[in-house]
mmCIF file of C-alpha atoms and ligand atoms in Angstrom:
data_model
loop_
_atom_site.group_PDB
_atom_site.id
_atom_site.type_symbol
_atom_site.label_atom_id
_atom_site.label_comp_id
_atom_site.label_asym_id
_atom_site.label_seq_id
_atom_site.Cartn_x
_atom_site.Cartn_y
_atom_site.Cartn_z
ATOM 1 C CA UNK A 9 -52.144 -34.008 58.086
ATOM 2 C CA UNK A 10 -48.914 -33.202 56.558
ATOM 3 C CA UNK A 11 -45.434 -35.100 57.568
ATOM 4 C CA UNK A 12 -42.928 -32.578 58.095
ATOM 5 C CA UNK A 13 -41.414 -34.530 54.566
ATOM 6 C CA UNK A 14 -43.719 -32.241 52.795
ATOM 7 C CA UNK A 15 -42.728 -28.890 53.630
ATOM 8 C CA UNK A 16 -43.553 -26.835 50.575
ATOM 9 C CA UNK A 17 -40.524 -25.113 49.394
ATOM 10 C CA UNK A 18 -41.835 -23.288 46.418
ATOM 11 C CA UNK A 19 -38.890 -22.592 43.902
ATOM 12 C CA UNK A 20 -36.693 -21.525 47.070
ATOM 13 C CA UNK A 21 -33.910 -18.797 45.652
ATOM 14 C CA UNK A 22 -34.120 -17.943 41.835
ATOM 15 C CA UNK A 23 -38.202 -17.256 41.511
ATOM 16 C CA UNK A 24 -38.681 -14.202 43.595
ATOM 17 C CA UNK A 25 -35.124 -12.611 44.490
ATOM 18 C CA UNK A 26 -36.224 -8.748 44.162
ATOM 19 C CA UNK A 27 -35.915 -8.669 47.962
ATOM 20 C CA UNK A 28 -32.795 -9.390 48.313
ATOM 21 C CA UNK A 29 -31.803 -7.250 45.256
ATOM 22 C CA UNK A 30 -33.249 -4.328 47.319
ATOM 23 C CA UNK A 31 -31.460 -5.482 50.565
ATOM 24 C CA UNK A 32 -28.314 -5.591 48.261
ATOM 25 C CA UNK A 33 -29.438 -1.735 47.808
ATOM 26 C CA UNK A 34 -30.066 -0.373 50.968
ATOM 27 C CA UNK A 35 -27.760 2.047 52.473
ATOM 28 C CA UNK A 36 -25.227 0.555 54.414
ATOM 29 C CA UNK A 37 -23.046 3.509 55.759
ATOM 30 C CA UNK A 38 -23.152 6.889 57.214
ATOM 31 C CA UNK A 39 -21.335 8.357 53.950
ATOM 32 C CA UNK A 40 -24.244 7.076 51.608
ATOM 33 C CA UNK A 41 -26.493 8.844 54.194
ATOM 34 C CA UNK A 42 -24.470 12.113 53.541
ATOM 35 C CA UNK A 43 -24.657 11.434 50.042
ATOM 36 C CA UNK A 44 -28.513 11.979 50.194
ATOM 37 C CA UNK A 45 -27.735 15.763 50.516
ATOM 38 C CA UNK A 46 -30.869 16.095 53.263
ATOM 39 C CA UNK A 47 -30.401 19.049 55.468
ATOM 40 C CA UNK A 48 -31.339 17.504 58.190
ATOM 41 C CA UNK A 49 -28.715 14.640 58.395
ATOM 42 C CA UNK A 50 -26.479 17.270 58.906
ATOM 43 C CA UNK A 51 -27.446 18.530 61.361
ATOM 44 C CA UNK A 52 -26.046 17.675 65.408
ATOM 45 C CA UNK A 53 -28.606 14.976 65.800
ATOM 46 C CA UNK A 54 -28.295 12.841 63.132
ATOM 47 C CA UNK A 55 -24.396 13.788 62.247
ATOM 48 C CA UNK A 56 -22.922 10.969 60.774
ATOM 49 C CA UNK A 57 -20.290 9.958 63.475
ATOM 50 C CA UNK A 58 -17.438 7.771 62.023
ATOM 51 C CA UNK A 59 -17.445 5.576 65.598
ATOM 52 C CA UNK A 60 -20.850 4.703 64.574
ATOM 53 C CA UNK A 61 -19.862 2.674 61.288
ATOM 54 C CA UNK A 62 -17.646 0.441 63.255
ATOM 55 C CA UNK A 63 -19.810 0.390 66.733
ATOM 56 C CA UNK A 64 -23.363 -0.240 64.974
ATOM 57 C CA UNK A 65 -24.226 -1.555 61.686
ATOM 58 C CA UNK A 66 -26.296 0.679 59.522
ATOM 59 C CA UNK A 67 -28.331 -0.596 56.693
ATOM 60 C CA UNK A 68 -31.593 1.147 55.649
ATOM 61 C CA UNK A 69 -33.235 -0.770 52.791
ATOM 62 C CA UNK A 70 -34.805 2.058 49.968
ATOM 63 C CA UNK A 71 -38.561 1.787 50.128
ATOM 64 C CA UNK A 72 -38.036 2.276 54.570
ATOM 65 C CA UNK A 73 -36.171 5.269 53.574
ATOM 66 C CA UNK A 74 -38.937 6.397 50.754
ATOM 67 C CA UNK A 75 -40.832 7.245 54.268
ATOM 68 C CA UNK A 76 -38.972 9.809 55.683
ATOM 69 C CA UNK A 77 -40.003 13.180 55.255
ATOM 70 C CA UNK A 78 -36.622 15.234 54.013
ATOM 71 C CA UNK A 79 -38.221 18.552 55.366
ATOM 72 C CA UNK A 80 -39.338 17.082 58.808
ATOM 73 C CA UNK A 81 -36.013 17.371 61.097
ATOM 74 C CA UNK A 82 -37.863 15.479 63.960
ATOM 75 C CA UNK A 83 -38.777 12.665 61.400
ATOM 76 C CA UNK A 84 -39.622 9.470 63.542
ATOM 77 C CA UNK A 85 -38.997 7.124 60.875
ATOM 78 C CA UNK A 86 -35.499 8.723 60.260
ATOM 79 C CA UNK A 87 -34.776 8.806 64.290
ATOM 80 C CA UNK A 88 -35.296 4.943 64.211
ATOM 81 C CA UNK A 89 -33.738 3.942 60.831
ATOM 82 C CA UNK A 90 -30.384 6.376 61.239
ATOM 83 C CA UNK A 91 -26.972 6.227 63.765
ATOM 84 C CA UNK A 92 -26.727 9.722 65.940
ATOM 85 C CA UNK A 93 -23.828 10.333 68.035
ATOM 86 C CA UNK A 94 -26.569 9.758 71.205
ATOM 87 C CA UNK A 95 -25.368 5.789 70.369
ATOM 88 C CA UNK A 96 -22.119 6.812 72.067
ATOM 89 C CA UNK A 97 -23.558 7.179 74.918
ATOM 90 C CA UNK A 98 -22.768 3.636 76.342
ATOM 91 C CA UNK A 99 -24.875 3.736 80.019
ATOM 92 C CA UNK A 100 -27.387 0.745 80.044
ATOM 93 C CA UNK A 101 -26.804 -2.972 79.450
ATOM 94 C CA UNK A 102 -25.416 -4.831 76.763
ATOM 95 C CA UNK A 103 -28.145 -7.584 77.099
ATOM 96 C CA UNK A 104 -30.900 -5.708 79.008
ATOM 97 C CA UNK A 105 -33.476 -8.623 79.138
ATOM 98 C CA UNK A 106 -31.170 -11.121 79.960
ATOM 99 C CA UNK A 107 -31.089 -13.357 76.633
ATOM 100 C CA UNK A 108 -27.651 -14.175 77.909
ATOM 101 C CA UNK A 109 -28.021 -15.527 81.008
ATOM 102 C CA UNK A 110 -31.139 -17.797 80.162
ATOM 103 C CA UNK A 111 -29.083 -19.098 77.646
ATOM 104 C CA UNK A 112 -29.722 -23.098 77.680
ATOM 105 C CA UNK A 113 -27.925 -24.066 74.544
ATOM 106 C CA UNK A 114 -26.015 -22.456 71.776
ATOM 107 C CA UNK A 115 -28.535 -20.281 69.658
ATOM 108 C CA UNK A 116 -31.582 -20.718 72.678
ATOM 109 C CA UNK A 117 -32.933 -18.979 75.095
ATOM 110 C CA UNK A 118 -35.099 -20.420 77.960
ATOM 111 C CA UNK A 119 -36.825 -18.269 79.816
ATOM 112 C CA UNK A 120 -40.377 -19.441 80.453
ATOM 113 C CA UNK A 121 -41.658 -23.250 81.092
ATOM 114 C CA UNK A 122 -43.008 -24.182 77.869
ATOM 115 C CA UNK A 123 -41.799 -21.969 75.214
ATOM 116 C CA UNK A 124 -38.002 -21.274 74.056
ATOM 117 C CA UNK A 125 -36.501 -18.468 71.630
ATOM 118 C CA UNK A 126 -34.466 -19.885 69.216
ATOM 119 C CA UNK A 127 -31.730 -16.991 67.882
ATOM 120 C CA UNK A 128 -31.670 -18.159 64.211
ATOM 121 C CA UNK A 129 -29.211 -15.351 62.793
ATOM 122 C CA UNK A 130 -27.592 -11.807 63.861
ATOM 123 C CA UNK A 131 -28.925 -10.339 60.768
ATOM 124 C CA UNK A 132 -31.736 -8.080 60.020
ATOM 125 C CA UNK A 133 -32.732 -6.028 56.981
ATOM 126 C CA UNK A 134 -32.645 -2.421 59.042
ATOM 127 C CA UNK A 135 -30.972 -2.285 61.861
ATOM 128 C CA UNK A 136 -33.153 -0.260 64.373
ATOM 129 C CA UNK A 137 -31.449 2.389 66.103
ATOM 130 C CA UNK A 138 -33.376 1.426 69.240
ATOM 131 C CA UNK A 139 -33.150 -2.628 69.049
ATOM 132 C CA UNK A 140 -32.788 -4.364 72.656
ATOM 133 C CA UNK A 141 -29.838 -6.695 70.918
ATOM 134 C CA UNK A 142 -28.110 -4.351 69.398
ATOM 135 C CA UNK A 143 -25.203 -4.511 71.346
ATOM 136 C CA UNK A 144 -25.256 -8.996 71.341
ATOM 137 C CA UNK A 145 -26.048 -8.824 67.685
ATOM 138 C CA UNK A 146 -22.582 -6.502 66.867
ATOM 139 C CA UNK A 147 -20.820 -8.737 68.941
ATOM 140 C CA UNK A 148 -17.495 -10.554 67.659
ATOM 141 C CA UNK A 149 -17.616 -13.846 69.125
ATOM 142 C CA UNK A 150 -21.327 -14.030 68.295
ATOM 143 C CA UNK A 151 -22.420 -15.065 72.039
ATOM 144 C CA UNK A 152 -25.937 -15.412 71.037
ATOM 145 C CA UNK A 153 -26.131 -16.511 67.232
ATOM 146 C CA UNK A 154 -22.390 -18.991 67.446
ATOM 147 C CA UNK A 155 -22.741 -22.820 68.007
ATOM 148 C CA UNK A 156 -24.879 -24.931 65.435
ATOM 149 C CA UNK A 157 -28.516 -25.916 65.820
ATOM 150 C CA UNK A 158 -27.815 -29.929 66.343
ATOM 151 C CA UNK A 159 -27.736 -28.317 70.190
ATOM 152 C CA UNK A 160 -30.577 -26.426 70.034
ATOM 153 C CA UNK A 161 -32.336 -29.250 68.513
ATOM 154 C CA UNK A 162 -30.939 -31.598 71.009
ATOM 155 C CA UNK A 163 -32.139 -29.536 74.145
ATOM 156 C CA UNK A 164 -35.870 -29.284 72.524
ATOM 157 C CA UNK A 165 -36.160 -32.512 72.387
ATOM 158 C CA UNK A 166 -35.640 -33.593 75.999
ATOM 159 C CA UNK A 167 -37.549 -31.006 77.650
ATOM 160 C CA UNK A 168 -40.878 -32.519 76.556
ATOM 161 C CA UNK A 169 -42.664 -29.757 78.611
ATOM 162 C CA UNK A 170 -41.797 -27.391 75.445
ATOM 163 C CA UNK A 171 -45.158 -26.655 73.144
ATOM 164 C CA UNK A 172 -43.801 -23.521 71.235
ATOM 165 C CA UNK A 173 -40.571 -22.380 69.463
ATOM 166 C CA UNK A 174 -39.951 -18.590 68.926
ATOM 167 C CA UNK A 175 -37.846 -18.400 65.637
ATOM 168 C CA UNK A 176 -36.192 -14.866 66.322
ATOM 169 C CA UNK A 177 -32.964 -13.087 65.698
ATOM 170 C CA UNK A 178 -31.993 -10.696 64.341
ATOM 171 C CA UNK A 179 -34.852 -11.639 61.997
ATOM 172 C CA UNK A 180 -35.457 -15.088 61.111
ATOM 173 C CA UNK A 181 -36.958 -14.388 57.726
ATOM 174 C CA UNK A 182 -33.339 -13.042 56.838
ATOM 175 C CA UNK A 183 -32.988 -16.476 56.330
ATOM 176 C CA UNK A 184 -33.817 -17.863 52.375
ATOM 177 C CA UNK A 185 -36.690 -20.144 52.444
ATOM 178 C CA UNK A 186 -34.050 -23.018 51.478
ATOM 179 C CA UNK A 187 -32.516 -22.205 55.113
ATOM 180 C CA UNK A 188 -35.337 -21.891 57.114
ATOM 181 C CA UNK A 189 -37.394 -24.498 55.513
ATOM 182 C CA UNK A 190 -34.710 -26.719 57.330
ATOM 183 C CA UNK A 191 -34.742 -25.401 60.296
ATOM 184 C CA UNK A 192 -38.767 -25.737 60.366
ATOM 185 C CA UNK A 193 -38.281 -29.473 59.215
ATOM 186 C CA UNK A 194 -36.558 -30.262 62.250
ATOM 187 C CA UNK A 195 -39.276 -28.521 64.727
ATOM 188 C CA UNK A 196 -42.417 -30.264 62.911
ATOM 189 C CA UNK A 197 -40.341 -33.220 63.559
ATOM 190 C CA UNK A 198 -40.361 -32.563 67.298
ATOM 191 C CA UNK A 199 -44.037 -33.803 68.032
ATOM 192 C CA UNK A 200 -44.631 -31.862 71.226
ATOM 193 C CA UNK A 201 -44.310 -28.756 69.195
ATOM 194 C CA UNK A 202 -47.371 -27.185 68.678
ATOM 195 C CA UNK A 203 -46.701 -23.607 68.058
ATOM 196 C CA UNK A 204 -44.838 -21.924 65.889
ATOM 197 C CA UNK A 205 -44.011 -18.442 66.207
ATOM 198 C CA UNK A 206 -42.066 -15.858 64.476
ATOM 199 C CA UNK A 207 -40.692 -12.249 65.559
ATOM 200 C CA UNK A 208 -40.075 -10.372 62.273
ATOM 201 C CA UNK A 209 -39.710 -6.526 61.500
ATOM 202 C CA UNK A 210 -39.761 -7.726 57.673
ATOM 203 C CA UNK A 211 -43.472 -6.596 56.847
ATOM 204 C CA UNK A 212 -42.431 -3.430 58.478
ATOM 205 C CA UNK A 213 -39.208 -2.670 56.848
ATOM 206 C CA UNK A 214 -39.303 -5.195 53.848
ATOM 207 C CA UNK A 215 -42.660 -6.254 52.835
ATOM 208 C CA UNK A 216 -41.450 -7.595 49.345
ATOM 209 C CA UNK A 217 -39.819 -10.451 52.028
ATOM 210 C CA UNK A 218 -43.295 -11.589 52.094
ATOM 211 C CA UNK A 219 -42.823 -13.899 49.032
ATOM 212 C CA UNK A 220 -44.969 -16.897 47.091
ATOM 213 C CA UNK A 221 -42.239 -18.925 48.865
ATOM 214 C CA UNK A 222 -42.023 -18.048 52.081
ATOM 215 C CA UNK A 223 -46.296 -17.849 52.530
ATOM 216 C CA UNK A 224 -45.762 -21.454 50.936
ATOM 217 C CA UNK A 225 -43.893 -22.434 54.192
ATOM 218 C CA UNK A 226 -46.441 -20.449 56.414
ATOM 219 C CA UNK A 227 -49.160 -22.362 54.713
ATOM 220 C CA UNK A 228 -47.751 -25.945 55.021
ATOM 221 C CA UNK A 229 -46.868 -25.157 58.647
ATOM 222 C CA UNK A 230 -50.495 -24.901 59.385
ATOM 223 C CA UNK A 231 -51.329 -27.964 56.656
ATOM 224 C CA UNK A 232 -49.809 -29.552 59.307
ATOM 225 C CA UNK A 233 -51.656 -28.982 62.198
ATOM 226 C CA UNK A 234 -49.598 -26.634 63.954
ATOM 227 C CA UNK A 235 -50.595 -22.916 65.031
ATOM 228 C CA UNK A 236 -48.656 -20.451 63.888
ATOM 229 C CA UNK A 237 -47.852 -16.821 64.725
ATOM 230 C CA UNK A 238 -46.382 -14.197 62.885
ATOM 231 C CA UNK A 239 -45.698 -11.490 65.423
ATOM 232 C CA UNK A 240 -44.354 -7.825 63.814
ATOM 233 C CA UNK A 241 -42.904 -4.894 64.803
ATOM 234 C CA UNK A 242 -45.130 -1.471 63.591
ATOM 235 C CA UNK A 243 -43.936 1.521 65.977
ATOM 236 C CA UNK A 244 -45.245 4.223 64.304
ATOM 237 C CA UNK A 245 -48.429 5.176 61.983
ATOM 238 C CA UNK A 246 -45.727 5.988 58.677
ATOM 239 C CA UNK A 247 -45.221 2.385 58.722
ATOM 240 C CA UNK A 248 -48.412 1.417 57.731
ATOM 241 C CA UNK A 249 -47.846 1.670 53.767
ATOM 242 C CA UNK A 250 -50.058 -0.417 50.577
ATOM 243 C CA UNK A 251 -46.843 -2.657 50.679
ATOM 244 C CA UNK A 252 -46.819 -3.995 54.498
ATOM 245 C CA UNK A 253 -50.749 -3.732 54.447
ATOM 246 C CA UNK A 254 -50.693 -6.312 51.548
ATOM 247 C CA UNK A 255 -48.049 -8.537 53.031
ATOM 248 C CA UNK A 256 -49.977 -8.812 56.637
ATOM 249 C CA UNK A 257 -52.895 -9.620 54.257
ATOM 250 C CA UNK A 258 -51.040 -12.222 52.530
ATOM 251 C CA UNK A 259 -49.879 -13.791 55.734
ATOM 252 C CA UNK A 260 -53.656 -14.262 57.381
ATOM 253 C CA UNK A 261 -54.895 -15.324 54.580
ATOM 254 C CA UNK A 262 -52.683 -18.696 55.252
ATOM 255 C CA UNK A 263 -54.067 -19.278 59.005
ATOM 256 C CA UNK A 264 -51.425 -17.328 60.460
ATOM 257 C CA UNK A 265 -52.079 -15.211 63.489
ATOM 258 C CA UNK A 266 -50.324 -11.795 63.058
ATOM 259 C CA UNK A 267 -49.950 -9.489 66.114
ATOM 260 C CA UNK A 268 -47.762 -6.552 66.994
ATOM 261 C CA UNK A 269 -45.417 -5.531 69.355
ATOM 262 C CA UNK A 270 -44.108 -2.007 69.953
ATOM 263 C CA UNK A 271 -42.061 -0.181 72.104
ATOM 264 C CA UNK A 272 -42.523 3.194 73.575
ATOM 265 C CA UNK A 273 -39.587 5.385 71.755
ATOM 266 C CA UNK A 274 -39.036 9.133 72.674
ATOM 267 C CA UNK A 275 -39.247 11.208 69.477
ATOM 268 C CA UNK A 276 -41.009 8.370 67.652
ATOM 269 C CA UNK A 277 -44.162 7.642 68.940
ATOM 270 C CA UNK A 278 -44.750 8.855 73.013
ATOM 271 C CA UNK A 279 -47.531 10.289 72.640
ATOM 272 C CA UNK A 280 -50.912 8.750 72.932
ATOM 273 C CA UNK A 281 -52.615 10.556 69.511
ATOM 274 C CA UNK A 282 -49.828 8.669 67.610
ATOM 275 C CA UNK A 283 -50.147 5.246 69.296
ATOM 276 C CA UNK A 284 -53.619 5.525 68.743
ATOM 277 C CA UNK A 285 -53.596 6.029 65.568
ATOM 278 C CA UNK A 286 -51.499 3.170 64.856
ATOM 279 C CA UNK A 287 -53.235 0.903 66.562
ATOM 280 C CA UNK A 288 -56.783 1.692 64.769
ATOM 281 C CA UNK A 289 -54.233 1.053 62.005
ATOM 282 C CA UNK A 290 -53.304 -2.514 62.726
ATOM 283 C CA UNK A 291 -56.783 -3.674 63.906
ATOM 284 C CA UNK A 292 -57.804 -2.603 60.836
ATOM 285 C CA UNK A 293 -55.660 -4.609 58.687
ATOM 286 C CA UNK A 294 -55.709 -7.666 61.047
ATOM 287 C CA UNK A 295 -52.710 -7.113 62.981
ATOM 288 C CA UNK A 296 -53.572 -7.236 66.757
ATOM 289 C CA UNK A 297 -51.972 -5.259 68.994
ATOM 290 C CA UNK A 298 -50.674 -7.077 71.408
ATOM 291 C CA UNK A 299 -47.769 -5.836 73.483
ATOM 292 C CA UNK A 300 -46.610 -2.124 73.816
ATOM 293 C CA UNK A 301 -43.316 -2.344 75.463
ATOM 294 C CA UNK A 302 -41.679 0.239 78.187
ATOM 295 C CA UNK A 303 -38.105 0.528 76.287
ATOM 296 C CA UNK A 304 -35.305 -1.464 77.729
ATOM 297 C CA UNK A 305 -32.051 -0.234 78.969
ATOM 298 C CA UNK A 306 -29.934 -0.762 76.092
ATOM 299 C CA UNK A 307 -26.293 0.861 75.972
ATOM 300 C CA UNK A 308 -26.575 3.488 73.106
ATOM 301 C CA UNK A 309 -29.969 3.695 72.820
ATOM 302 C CA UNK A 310 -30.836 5.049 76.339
ATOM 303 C CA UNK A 311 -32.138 8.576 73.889
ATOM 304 C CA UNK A 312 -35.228 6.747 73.131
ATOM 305 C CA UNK A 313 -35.923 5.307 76.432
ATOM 306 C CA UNK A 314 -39.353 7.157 78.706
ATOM 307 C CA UNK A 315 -39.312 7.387 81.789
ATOM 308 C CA UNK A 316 -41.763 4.697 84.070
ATOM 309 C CA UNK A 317 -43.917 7.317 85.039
ATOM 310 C CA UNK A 318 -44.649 9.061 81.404
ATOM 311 C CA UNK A 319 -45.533 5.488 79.736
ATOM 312 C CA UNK A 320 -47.947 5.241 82.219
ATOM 313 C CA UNK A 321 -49.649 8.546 81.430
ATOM 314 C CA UNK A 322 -49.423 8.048 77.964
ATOM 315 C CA UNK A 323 -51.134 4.312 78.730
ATOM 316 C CA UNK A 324 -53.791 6.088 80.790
ATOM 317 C CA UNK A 325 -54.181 8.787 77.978
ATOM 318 C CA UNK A 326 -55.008 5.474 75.812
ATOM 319 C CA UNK A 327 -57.614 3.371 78.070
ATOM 320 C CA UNK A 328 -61.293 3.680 77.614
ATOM 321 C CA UNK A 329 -61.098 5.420 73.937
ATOM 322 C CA UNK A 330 -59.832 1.863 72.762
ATOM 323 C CA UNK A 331 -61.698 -0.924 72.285
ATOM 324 C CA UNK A 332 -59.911 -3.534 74.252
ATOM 325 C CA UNK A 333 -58.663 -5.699 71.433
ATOM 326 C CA UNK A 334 -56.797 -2.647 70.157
ATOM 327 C CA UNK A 335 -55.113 -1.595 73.370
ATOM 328 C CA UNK A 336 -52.152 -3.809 73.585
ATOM 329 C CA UNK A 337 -51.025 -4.854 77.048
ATOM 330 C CA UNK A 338 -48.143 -1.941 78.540
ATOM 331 C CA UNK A 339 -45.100 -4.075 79.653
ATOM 332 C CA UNK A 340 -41.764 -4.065 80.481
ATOM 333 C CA UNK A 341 -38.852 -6.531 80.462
ATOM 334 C CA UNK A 342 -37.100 -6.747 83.594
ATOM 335 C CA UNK A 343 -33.859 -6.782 83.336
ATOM 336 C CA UNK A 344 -32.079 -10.337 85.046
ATOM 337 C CA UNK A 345 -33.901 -12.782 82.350
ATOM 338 C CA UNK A 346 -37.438 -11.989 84.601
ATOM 339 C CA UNK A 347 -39.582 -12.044 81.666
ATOM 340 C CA UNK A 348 -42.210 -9.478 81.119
ATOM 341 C CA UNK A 349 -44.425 -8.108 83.752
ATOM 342 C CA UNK A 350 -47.413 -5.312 83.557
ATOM 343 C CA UNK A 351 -45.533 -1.942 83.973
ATOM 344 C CA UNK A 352 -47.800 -0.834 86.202
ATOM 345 C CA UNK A 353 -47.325 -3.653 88.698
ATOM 346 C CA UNK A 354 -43.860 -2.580 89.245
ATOM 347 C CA UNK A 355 -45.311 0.060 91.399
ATOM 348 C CA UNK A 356 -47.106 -2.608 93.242
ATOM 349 C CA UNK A 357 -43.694 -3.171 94.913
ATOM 350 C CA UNK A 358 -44.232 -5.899 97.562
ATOM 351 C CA UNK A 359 -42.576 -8.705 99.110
ATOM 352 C CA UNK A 360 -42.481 -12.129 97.033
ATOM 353 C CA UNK A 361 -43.512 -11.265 93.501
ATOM 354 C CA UNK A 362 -41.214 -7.903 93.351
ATOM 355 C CA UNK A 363 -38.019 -6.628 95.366
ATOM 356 C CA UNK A 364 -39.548 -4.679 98.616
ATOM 357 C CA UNK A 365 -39.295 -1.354 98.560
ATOM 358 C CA UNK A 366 -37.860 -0.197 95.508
ATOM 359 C CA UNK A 367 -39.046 2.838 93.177
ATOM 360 C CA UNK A 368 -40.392 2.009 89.703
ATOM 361 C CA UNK A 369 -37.174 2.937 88.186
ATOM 362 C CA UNK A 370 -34.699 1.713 90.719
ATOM 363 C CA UNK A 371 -35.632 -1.988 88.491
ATOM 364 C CA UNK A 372 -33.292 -0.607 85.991
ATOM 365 C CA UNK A 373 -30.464 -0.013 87.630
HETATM 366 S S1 SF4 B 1134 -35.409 -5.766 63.023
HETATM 367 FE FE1 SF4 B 1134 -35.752 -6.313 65.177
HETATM 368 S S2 SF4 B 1134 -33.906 -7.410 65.799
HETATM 369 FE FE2 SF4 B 1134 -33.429 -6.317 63.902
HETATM 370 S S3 SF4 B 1134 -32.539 -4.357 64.531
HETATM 371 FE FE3 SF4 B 1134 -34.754 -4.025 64.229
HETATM 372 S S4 SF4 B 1134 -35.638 -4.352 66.266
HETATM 373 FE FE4 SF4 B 1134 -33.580 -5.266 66.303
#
């Protein structure tokens, strides 16, 4: 078995830079948007508003934007990859699942027994119109991502209940390999660790992220006798492209367990021919679906949110032409730092588990 001493760091910055020369490419404000001369982006939907520079970042990285279609107005990859003056619209919560207030250390959050999320950086190569954090992640004072990770580090260790450390963000694989293979040196060094997992967009929205150096990490994370779990974020069919089928490839072919989570988005993907289609998709590249998420109520992206009653159609639409390995589980987030439950349990309102008496939606308030 490996020591955590031998964490392979192939080469870590100068070998394989080309994705951060296209991050260093992507467009990064709504005038650059403009500049692409697409009908549609002028129209009301998707006008550029100039609150929205300041309010929400905006960075699309090229090849993402290489799958829009300029002739399709209702284009779900350009709903979730562009700003709309909808994101003005400010009712919902700033931290909807209640990252905030499970908050044990600086950069952790610790919301079930044996397993903590560990916020590793506020940055993300897109930023997704719809994200959950987008309103933590634009914040000035950094609530979530300030504080060092001697903390973090320090909490882990004495809560020897802990068997698994979410690296998540932002997106943790914004980090360079140099920077996260410190990070993972610390948690192999924590020997009640025995799960590793990662939430990353990057084989959605940059698969070139998927380097020699950072499967070189994956690999020696496993050498060393831990499990370890890629988990991705695939909402729509489009986003199934040669490039993010040949990173997920790439990653389980290390040992690495890759599954997907989704969430429900109006205009992107709420409807049950499209989430069907995209999860035939991912079983057949090796991604399991896993979770398909009710949205959250985020402030300023409340446009994208269903309503209870629709995801459940759309989930009955889905069960029984699925095999059950490729229907991911329908849940929801409650707000309060709850953790997930089955969204069709909230209507299984009873004393004890749920708050008596309350509609499906009346959760959200
Ligand atoms: S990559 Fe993930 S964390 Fe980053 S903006 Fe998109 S959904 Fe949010």
């Amino acid at each position: 078995m490996l020591q955590s001493s031998e964490l392979k760091l192939v080469n870590p910055e100068a070998s394989e830079p080309s994705w951060q020369k296209e991050l260093s490419d992507a467009i990064r404000s709504t005038e650059e948007l403009d500049s692409l001369h697409w009908a549609f982006l002028r129209a009301p939907d998707f006008r550029s508003h100039p609150a929205l520079n300041g309010k929400y970042r905006v960075l699309v990285p090229r090849a993402y934007l290489a799958l829009i279609d300029p002739h399709d107005p209702a284009d779900p990859i350009a709903r979730m990859a562009f700003p709309g003056a909808a994101e003005l619209d400010e009712s919902g919560k700033m931290d909807p699942i209640g990252d905030l207030e499970r908050k044990a250390a600086p950069r952790l959050t610790h919301r079930y027994t044996d397993r903590v999320l560990l916020h590793t950086t506020n940055l993300c190569p897109m930023y997704c119109r719809f994200c959950f954090r987008k309103n933590l992640m634009n914040e000035a004072d950094e609530n979530l991502y300030g504080g060092g990770f001697d903390e973090a580090f320090a909490y882990i260790r004495s809560q020897p209940q802990l068997r698994e450390v979410i690296l998540t963000g932002g997106d943790p694989w914004m980090l360079s390999d140099a920077k996260l293979g410190a990070l993972l040196h610390q948690i192999l060094a924590i020997p009640s660790i025995e799960r590793i997992r990662f939430h990353t967009r990057m084989p959605v929205t940059l698969p070139t992220r998927v380097t020699k150096g950072l499967l070189a990490l994956l690999e020696s994370l496993v050498a060393a006798g831990k499990r370890v779990y890629v988990v991705t974020h695939f909402n729509h069919p489009k986003e199934i492209t040669a490039a993010s089928r040949l990173a997920c490839k790439e990653i389980t072919s290390r040992g690495v367990r890759l599954l997907n989570q989704a969430v429900l988005l109006k205009g992107v993907n709420n409807s049950s021919s499209t989430l069907r289609e995209l999860f035939l998709g991912l079983e057949k590249m090796g991604v399991l679906p896993y979770y398909l998420h009710h949205g959250d109520t985020v402030a300023g992206a409340g446009h994208f949110r269903t309503s209870v009653e629709e995801s459940l159609a759309i989930y009955r639409e889905l069960r029984g032409t699925l095999s059950g390995y490729a229907l991911p589980e329908l849940v929801v987030d409650l707000p309060g730092g709850f953790g997930k439950v089955p969204l069709a349990e909230l209507e299984k309102v009873g004393p004890g588990k749920y708050r008596h008496g309350k509609s499906p939606e009346a959760y959200f308030d």
